[in-house]
Coordinates of C-alpha atoms in Angstrom, one line a residue:
Q1 CA 82.6 119.7 -26.7
V2 CA 84.7 122.2 -28.6
Q3 CA 86.5 120.7 -31.6
L4 CA 89.5 122.4 -33.3
V5 CA 91.0 121.4 -36.7
E6 CA 94.2 122.9 -38.0
S7 CA 95.3 123.0 -41.6
G8 CA 97.8 124.8 -43.9
G9 CA 101.0 123.2 -42.9
G10 CA 103.5 122.0 -45.4
L11 CA 107.1 122.1 -46.6
V12 CA 108.6 125.5 -47.5
Q13 CA 112.1 126.9 -48.0
A14 CA 113.7 129.3 -45.6
G15 CA 112.3 132.7 -46.1
G16 CA 109.0 131.5 -47.4
S17 CA 105.5 131.8 -46.0
L18 CA 102.6 129.7 -44.9
R19 CA 99.2 130.5 -43.5
L20 CA 97.8 128.2 -40.9
S21 CA 94.1 127.9 -40.2
C22 CA 92.1 126.6 -37.2
V23 CA 88.4 125.9 -37.6
A24 CA 86.4 125.6 -34.5
S25 CA 83.0 123.9 -33.9
G26 CA 80.9 122.8 -31.0
G27 CA 81.1 126.0 -29.0
T28 CA 80.6 129.8 -29.0
F29 CA 83.8 130.6 -30.9
S30 CA 83.7 134.3 -30.5
H31 CA 83.9 134.0 -26.7
Y32 CA 87.0 131.9 -26.5
D33 CA 90.5 133.3 -26.4
M34 CA 92.8 131.3 -28.6
A35 CA 96.4 130.6 -29.3
W36 CA 99.0 128.7 -31.3
F37 CA 101.6 126.5 -29.8
H38 CA 104.2 124.3 -31.5
Q39 CA 106.2 121.3 -30.6
T40 CA 109.2 119.4 -31.9
P41 CA 110.3 115.8 -30.9
G42 CA 111.9 115.7 -27.5
K43 CA 110.9 119.2 -26.6
E44 CA 107.9 120.6 -24.6
R45 CA 105.1 122.3 -26.4
E46 CA 105.9 126.0 -26.7
F47 CA 103.8 129.2 -27.0
V48 CA 103.7 130.9 -30.4
A49 CA 101.0 133.5 -30.3
A50 CA 97.6 134.3 -28.7
I51 CA 94.6 136.4 -29.6
S52 CA 91.7 137.6 -27.5
W53 CA 88.1 136.6 -28.3
S54 CA 87.5 140.0 -29.8
G55 CA 90.7 140.0 -31.8
G56 CA 91.7 143.2 -30.2
Y57 CA 94.6 141.9 -28.3
T58 CA 97.5 139.8 -29.6
H59 CA 100.7 138.5 -28.1
Y60 CA 103.7 136.7 -29.6
A61 CA 106.7 134.8 -28.5
D62 CA 109.8 136.8 -29.0
S63 CA 111.2 134.7 -31.8
M64 CA 108.0 135.2 -33.8
K65 CA 107.6 138.9 -33.4
D66 CA 107.6 140.8 -36.7
R67 CA 107.4 137.6 -38.7
F68 CA 104.1 135.9 -37.6
T69 CA 100.6 137.5 -37.4
I70 CA 97.7 135.9 -35.6
S71 CA 94.2 136.8 -36.5
R72 CA 90.7 135.5 -36.4
D73 CA 87.4 135.7 -38.3
N74 CA 84.6 134.9 -35.8
A75 CA 82.0 134.9 -38.6
K76 CA 83.9 131.9 -40.0
N77 CA 84.8 130.3 -36.7
T78 CA 88.4 130.4 -37.8
M79 CA 91.7 131.5 -36.4
Y80 CA 94.8 132.1 -38.6
L81 CA 98.5 132.3 -38.3
Q82 CA 100.3 134.0 -41.1
M83 CA 103.9 132.9 -41.0
N84 CA 106.5 134.9 -43.0
S85 CA 110.2 134.8 -43.3
L86 CA 110.2 131.2 -42.1
K87 CA 113.4 129.8 -40.6
P88 CA 114.4 126.1 -40.2
E89 CA 114.0 126.5 -36.5
D90 CA 110.3 127.1 -37.0
T91 CA 109.9 123.5 -38.1
A92 CA 107.4 121.9 -35.7
L93 CA 104.0 120.5 -35.3
Y94 CA 101.7 123.5 -34.8
Y95 CA 98.6 123.2 -32.5
C96 CA 95.6 125.4 -32.2
A97 CA 94.2 125.9 -28.7
A98 CA 91.2 127.6 -27.1
T99 CA 90.5 128.7 -23.5
R100 CA 87.4 129.8 -21.6
R101 CA 89.8 131.9 -19.5
V102 CA 92.0 134.8 -20.5
A103 CA 94.8 133.7 -22.9
T104 CA 98.3 133.3 -21.5
T105 CA 101.5 131.7 -22.6
N106 CA 101.0 128.8 -20.3
I107 CA 99.9 125.6 -21.9
R108 CA 97.9 124.6 -18.8
N109 CA 95.6 127.6 -19.4
Y110 CA 94.0 126.0 -22.5
D111 CA 91.0 123.7 -22.5
Y112 CA 90.8 122.5 -26.1
W113 CA 93.3 121.4 -28.6
G114 CA 93.5 120.5 -32.2
Q115 CA 95.4 117.6 -33.7
G116 CA 98.3 119.7 -35.1
T117 CA 99.5 120.5 -38.5
Q118 CA 103.1 120.0 -39.6
V119 CA 105.3 122.9 -40.7
T120 CA 108.7 122.0 -42.2
V121 CA 111.2 124.7 -43.3
S122 CA 114.2 123.6 -45.3
S123 CA 117.5 125.4 -45.2

């Protein structure tokens, strides 16, 4: 059973930065593609960014391009999301996800999920 735990969320002002972390256990971390999704009340969970198991391929939602950077450190079983130039519309609960398949933007592709970490950006 793969377990994922997110951390690093908080309250920041618009234009500020946060670094989210996702620590994995219970599986072979280096062989899972992973992703970040986020969700706000009343809306569906939305794709944010994905990274291949090797870290060699990354993909971002259009609204996050040039502001967010996804990375991973397989030696630490940890994935990161560096969030810069944050906007109020980035406010959401951010989830870490992992898949035994190839990462896509589709939520149904992911097998394992963390509990989420809250990011709140004030105007």
